[in-house]
mmCIF file of C-alpha atoms in Angstrom:
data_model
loop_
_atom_site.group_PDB
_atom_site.id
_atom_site.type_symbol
_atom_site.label_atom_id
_atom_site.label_comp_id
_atom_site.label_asym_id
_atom_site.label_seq_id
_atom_site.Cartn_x
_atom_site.Cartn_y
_atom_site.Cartn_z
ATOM 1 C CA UNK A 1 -10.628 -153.417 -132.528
ATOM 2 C CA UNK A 2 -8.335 -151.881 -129.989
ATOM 3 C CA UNK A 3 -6.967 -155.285 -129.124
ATOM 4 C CA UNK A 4 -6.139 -156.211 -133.177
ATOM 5 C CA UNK A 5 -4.514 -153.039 -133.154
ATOM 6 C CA UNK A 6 -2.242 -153.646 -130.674
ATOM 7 C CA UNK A 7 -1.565 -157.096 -132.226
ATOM 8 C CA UNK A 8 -0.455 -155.775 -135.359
ATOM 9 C CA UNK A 9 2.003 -153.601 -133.859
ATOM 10 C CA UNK A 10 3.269 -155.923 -131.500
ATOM 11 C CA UNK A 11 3.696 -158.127 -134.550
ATOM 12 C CA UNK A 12 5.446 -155.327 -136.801
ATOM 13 C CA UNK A 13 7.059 -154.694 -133.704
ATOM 14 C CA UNK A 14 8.374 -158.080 -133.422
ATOM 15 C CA UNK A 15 9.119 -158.648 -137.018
ATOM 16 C CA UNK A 16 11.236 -155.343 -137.530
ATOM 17 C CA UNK A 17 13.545 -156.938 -133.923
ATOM 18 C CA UNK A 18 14.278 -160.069 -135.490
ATOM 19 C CA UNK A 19 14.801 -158.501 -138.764
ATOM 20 C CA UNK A 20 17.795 -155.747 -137.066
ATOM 21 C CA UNK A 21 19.024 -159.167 -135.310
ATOM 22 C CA UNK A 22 19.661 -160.982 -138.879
ATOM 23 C CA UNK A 23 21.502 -158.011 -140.155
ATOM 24 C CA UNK A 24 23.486 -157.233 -137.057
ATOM 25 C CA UNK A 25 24.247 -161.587 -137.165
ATOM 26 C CA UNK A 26 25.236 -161.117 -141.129
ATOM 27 C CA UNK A 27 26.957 -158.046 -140.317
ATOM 28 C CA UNK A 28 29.021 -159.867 -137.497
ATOM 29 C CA UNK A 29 30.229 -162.547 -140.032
ATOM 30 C CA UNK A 30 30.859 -159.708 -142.399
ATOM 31 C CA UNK A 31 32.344 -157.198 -140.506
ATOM 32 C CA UNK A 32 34.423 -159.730 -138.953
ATOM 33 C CA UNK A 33 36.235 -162.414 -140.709
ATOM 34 C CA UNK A 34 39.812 -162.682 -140.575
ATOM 35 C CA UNK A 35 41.883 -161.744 -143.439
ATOM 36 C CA UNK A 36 39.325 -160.134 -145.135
ATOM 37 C CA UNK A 37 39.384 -156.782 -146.649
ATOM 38 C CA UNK A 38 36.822 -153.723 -145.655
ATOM 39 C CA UNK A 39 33.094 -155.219 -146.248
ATOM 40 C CA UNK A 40 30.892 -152.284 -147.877
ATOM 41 C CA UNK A 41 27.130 -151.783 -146.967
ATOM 42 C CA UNK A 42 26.437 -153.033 -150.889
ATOM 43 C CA UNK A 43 28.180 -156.703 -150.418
ATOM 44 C CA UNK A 44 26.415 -156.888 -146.575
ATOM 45 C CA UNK A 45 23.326 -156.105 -148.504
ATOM 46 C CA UNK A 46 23.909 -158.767 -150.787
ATOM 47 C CA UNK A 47 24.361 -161.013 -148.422
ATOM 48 C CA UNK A 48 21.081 -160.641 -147.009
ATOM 49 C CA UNK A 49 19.679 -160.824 -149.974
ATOM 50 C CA UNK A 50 17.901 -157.212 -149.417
ATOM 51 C CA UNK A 51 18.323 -153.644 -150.181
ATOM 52 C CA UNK A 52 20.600 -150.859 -148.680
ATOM 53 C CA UNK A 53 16.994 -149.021 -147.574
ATOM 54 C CA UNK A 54 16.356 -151.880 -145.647
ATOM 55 C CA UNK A 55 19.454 -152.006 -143.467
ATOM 56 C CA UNK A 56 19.498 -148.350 -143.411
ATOM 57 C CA UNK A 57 15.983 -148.265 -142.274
ATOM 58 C CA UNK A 58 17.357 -149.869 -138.996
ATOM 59 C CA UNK A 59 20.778 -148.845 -138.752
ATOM 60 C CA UNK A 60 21.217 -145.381 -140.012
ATOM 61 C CA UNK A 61 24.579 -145.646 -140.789
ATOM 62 C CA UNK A 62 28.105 -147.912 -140.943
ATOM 63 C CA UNK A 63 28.927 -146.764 -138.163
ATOM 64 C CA UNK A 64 25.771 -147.171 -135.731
ATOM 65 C CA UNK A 65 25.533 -150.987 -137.379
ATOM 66 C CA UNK A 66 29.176 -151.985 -136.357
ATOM 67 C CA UNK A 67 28.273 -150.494 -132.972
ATOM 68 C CA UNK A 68 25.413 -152.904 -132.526
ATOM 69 C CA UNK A 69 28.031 -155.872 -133.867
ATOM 70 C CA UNK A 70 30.558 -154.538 -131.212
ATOM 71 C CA UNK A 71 27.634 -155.019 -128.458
ATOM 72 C CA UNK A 72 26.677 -158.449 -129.349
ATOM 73 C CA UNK A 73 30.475 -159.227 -129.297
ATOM 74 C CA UNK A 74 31.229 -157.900 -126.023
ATOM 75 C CA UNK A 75 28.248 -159.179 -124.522
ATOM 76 C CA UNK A 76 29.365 -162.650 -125.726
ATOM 77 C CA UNK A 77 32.702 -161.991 -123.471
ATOM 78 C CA UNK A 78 30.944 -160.812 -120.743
ATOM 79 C CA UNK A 79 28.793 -163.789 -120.556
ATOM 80 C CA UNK A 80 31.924 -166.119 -121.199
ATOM 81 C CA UNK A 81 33.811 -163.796 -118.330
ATOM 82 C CA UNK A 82 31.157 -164.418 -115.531
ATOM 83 C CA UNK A 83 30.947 -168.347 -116.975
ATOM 84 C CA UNK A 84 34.918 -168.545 -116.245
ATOM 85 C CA UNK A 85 34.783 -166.750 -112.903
ATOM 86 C CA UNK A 86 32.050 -169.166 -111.909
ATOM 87 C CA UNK A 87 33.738 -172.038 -112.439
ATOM 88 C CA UNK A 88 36.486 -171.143 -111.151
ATOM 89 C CA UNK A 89 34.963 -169.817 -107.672
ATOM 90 C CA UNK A 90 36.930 -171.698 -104.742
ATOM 91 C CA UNK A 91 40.221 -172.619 -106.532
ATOM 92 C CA UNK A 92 43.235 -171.434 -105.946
ATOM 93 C CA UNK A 93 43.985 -167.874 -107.036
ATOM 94 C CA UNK A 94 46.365 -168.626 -110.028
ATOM 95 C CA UNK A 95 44.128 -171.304 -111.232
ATOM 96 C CA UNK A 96 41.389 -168.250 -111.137
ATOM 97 C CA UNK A 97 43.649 -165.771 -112.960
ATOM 98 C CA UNK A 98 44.773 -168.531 -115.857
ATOM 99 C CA UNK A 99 40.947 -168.952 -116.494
ATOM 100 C CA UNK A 100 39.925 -165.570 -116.432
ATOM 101 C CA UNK A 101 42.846 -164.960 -118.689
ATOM 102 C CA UNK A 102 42.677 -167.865 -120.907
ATOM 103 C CA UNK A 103 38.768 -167.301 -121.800
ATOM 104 C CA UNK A 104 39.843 -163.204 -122.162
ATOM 105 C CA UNK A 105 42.433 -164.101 -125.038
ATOM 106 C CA UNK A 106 40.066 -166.584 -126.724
ATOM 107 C CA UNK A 107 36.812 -164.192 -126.739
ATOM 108 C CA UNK A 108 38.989 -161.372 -127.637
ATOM 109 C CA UNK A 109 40.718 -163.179 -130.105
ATOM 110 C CA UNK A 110 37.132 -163.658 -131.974
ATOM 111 C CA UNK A 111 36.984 -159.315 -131.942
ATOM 112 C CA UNK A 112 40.168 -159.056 -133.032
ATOM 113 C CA UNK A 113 39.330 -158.267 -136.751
ATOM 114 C CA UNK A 114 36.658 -155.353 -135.595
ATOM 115 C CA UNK A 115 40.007 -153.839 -133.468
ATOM 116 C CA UNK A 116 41.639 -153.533 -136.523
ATOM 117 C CA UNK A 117 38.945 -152.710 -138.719
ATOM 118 C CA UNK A 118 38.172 -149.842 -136.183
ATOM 119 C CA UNK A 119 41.634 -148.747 -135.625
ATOM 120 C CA UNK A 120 44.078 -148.263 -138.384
ATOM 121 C CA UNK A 121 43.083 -146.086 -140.880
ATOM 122 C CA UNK A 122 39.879 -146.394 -139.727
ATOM 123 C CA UNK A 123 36.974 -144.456 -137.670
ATOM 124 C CA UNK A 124 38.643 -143.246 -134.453
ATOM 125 C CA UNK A 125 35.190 -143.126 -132.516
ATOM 126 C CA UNK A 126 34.740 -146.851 -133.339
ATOM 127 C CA UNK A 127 38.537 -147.421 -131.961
ATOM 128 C CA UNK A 128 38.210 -145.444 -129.004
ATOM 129 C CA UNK A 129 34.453 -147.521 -127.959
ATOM 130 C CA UNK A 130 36.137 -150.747 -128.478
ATOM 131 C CA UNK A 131 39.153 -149.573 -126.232
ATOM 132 C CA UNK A 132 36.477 -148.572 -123.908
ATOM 133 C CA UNK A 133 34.322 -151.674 -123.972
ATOM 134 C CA UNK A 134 37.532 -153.414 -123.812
ATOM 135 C CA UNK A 135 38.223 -151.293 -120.376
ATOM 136 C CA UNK A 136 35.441 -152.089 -118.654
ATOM 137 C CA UNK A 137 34.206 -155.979 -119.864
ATOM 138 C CA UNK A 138 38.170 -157.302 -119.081
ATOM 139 C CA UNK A 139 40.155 -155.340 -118.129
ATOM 140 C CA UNK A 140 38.501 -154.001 -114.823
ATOM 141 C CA UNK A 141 37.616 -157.099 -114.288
ATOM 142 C CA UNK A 142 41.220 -158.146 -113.985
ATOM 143 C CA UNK A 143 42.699 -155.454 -112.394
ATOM 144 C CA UNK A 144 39.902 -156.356 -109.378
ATOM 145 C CA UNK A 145 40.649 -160.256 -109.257
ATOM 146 C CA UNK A 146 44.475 -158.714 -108.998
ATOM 147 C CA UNK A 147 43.564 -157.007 -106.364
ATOM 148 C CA UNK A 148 41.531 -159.218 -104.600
ATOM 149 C CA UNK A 149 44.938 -161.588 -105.033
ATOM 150 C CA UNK A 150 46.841 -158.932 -103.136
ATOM 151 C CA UNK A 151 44.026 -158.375 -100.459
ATOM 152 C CA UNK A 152 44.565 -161.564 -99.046
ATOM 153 C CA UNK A 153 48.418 -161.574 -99.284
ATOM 154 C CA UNK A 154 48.606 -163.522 -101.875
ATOM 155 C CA UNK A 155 51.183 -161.305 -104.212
ATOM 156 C CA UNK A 156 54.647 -159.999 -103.574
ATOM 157 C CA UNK A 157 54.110 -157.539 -106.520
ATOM 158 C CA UNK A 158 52.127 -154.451 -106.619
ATOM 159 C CA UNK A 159 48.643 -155.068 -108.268
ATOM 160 C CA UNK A 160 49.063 -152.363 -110.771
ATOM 161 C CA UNK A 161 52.642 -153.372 -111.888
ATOM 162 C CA UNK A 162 51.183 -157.021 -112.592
ATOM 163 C CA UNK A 163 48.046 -155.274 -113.824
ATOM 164 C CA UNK A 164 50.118 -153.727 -116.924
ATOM 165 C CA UNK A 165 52.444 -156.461 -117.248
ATOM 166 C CA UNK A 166 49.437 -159.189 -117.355
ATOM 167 C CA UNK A 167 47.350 -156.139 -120.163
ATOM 168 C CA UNK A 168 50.524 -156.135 -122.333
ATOM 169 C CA UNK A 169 50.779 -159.937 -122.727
ATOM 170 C CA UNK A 170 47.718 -160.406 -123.654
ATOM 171 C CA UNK A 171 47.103 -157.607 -125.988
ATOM 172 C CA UNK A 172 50.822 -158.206 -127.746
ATOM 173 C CA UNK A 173 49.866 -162.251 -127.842
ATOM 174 C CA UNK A 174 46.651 -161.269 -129.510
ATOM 175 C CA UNK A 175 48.181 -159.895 -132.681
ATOM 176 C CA UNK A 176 51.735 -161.923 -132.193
ATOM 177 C CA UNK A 177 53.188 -164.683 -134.920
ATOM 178 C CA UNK A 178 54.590 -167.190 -132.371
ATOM 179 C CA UNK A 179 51.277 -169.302 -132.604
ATOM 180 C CA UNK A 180 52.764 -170.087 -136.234
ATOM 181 C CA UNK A 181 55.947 -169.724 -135.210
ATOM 182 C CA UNK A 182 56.202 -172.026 -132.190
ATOM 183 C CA UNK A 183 53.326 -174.352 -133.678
ATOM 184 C CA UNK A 184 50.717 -173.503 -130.213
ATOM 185 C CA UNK A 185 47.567 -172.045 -129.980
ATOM 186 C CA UNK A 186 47.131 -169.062 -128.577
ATOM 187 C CA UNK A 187 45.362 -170.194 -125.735
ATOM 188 C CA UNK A 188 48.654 -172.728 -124.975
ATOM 189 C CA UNK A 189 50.754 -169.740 -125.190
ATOM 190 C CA UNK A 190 48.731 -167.085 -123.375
ATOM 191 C CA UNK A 191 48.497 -170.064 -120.444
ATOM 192 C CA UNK A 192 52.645 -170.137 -120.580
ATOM 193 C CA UNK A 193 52.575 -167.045 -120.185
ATOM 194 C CA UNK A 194 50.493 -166.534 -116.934
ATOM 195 C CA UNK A 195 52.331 -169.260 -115.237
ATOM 196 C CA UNK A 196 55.800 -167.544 -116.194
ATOM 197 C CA UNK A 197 54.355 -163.918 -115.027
ATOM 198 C CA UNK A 198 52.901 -165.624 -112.039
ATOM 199 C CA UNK A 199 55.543 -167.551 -110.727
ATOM 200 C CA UNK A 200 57.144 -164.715 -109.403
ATOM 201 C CA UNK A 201 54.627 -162.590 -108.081
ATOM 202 C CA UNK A 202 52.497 -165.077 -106.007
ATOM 203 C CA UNK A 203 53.694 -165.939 -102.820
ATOM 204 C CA UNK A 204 53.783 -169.720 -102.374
ATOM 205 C CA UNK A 205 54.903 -172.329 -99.338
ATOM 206 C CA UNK A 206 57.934 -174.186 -100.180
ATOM 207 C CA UNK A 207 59.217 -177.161 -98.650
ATOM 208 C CA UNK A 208 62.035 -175.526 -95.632
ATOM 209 C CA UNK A 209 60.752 -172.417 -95.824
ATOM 210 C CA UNK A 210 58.355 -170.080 -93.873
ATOM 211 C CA UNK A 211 54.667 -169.702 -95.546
ATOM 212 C CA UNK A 212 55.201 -165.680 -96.007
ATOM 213 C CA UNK A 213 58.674 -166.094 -98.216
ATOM 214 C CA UNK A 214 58.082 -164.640 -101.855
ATOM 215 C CA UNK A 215 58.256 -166.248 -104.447
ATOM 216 C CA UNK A 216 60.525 -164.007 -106.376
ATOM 217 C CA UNK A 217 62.756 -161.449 -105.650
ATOM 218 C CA UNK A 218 62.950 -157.893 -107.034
ATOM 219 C CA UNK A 219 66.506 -156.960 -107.911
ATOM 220 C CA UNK A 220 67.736 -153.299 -106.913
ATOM 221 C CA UNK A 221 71.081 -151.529 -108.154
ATOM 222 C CA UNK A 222 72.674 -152.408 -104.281
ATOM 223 C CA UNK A 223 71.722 -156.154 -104.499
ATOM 224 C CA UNK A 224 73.453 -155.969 -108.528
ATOM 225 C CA UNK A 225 76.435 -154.379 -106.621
ATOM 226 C CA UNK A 226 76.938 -156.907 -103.813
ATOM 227 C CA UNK A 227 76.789 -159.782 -106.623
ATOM 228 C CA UNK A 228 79.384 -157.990 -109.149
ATOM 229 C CA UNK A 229 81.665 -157.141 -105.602
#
């Protein structure tokens, strides 16, 4: 008797998990789809073809259910992060920071709707977790490969300066028009980019030239003097 009992919660158990993982999955589509306005609990619960008890029964509210979209999401980048840092173990370092970087703009791309859903005009706690989450899944994750670049001499420029500069690029390039404008795909113009912000902060060996010589060099108000004199 003992045993059956068990079974039937393991099987309640089990049925209530895949249940929260449909609605989370619906929610995501929901929640999520580009150029569409605020989806309410009511459509989301016509979608699944079940009532507002039901969702609420496992997500108490709005809020707690976009969380659990928001997880899935970010775990999804993670898993593509540690997929593009695999692959590109043993290659040269900007090949490594144009992969990491290229599969960071894509995945965050896909989020891109729940930014904006959670940020203007909308609940500041769910703006401030995705910044967070944001934080910590990419962005100290680049700031280390950065560093690791300048641990083995391998940039001119302080890590932190091309830490910002390489953050603002891709967040700007995430909401920018010049996909449309320029007729590129994001990923084509986020990889343009890295080479461009690259090229002059990677120290490279060049044909009559000693292997330490930068590869760019940082102008300062004596240098502008001597070249106006």
């Amino acid at each position: 008797m003992e045993t059956m009992e068990t079974s039937s919660v393991d099987s309640v158990s089990e049925r209530d998990g895949h249940r929260a993982d449909v609605i989370v999955e619906a929610a995501g589509r929901l929640f999520l789809a580009p150029g569409l306005a605020r989806v309410s609990m009511d459509e989301l619960a016509r979608e699944l073809g079940m009532s507002k008890k039901t969702i609420y029964r496992h997500f108490p509210d709005k809020r707690s259910l976009l969380t659990a979209v928001l997880d899935r999401q970010f775990a999804a980048v993670e898993r593509t992060l540690v997929e593009a840092a695999d692959s590109a173990e043993g290659q040269p370092f900007h090949v490594r920071v144009q992969r990491f970087l290229i599969a960071a703009g894509t995945e965050l791309g896909r989020i891109g709707a729940a930014q904006l859903a959670a940020g203007r005009g909308g609940d500041a706690m769910l703006r401030r977790y995705v910044e967070q989450r944001t934080d910590t899944v990419v962005y100290q994750r680049l700031d280390e490969l950065i560093r690791d670049g300048h641990r083995q001499g391998l940039l001119s420029t302080p890590p932190e300066l091309l830490s910002e500069i390489t953050r603002g690029a891709l967040e700007r390039l995430l909401t920018s028009q010049l996909p449309h404008e320029l007729d590129w795909t994001a990923a084509d113009l986020l990889r343009a980019t890295v080479d461009t912000v690259l090229h002059g902060a990677i120290r490279t060996a060049r044909p009559g030239t000693d292997d330490d010589q930068r590869g760019a060099v940082i102008p300062t108000a004596r240098n502008e003097e001597k070249e106006g004199s």
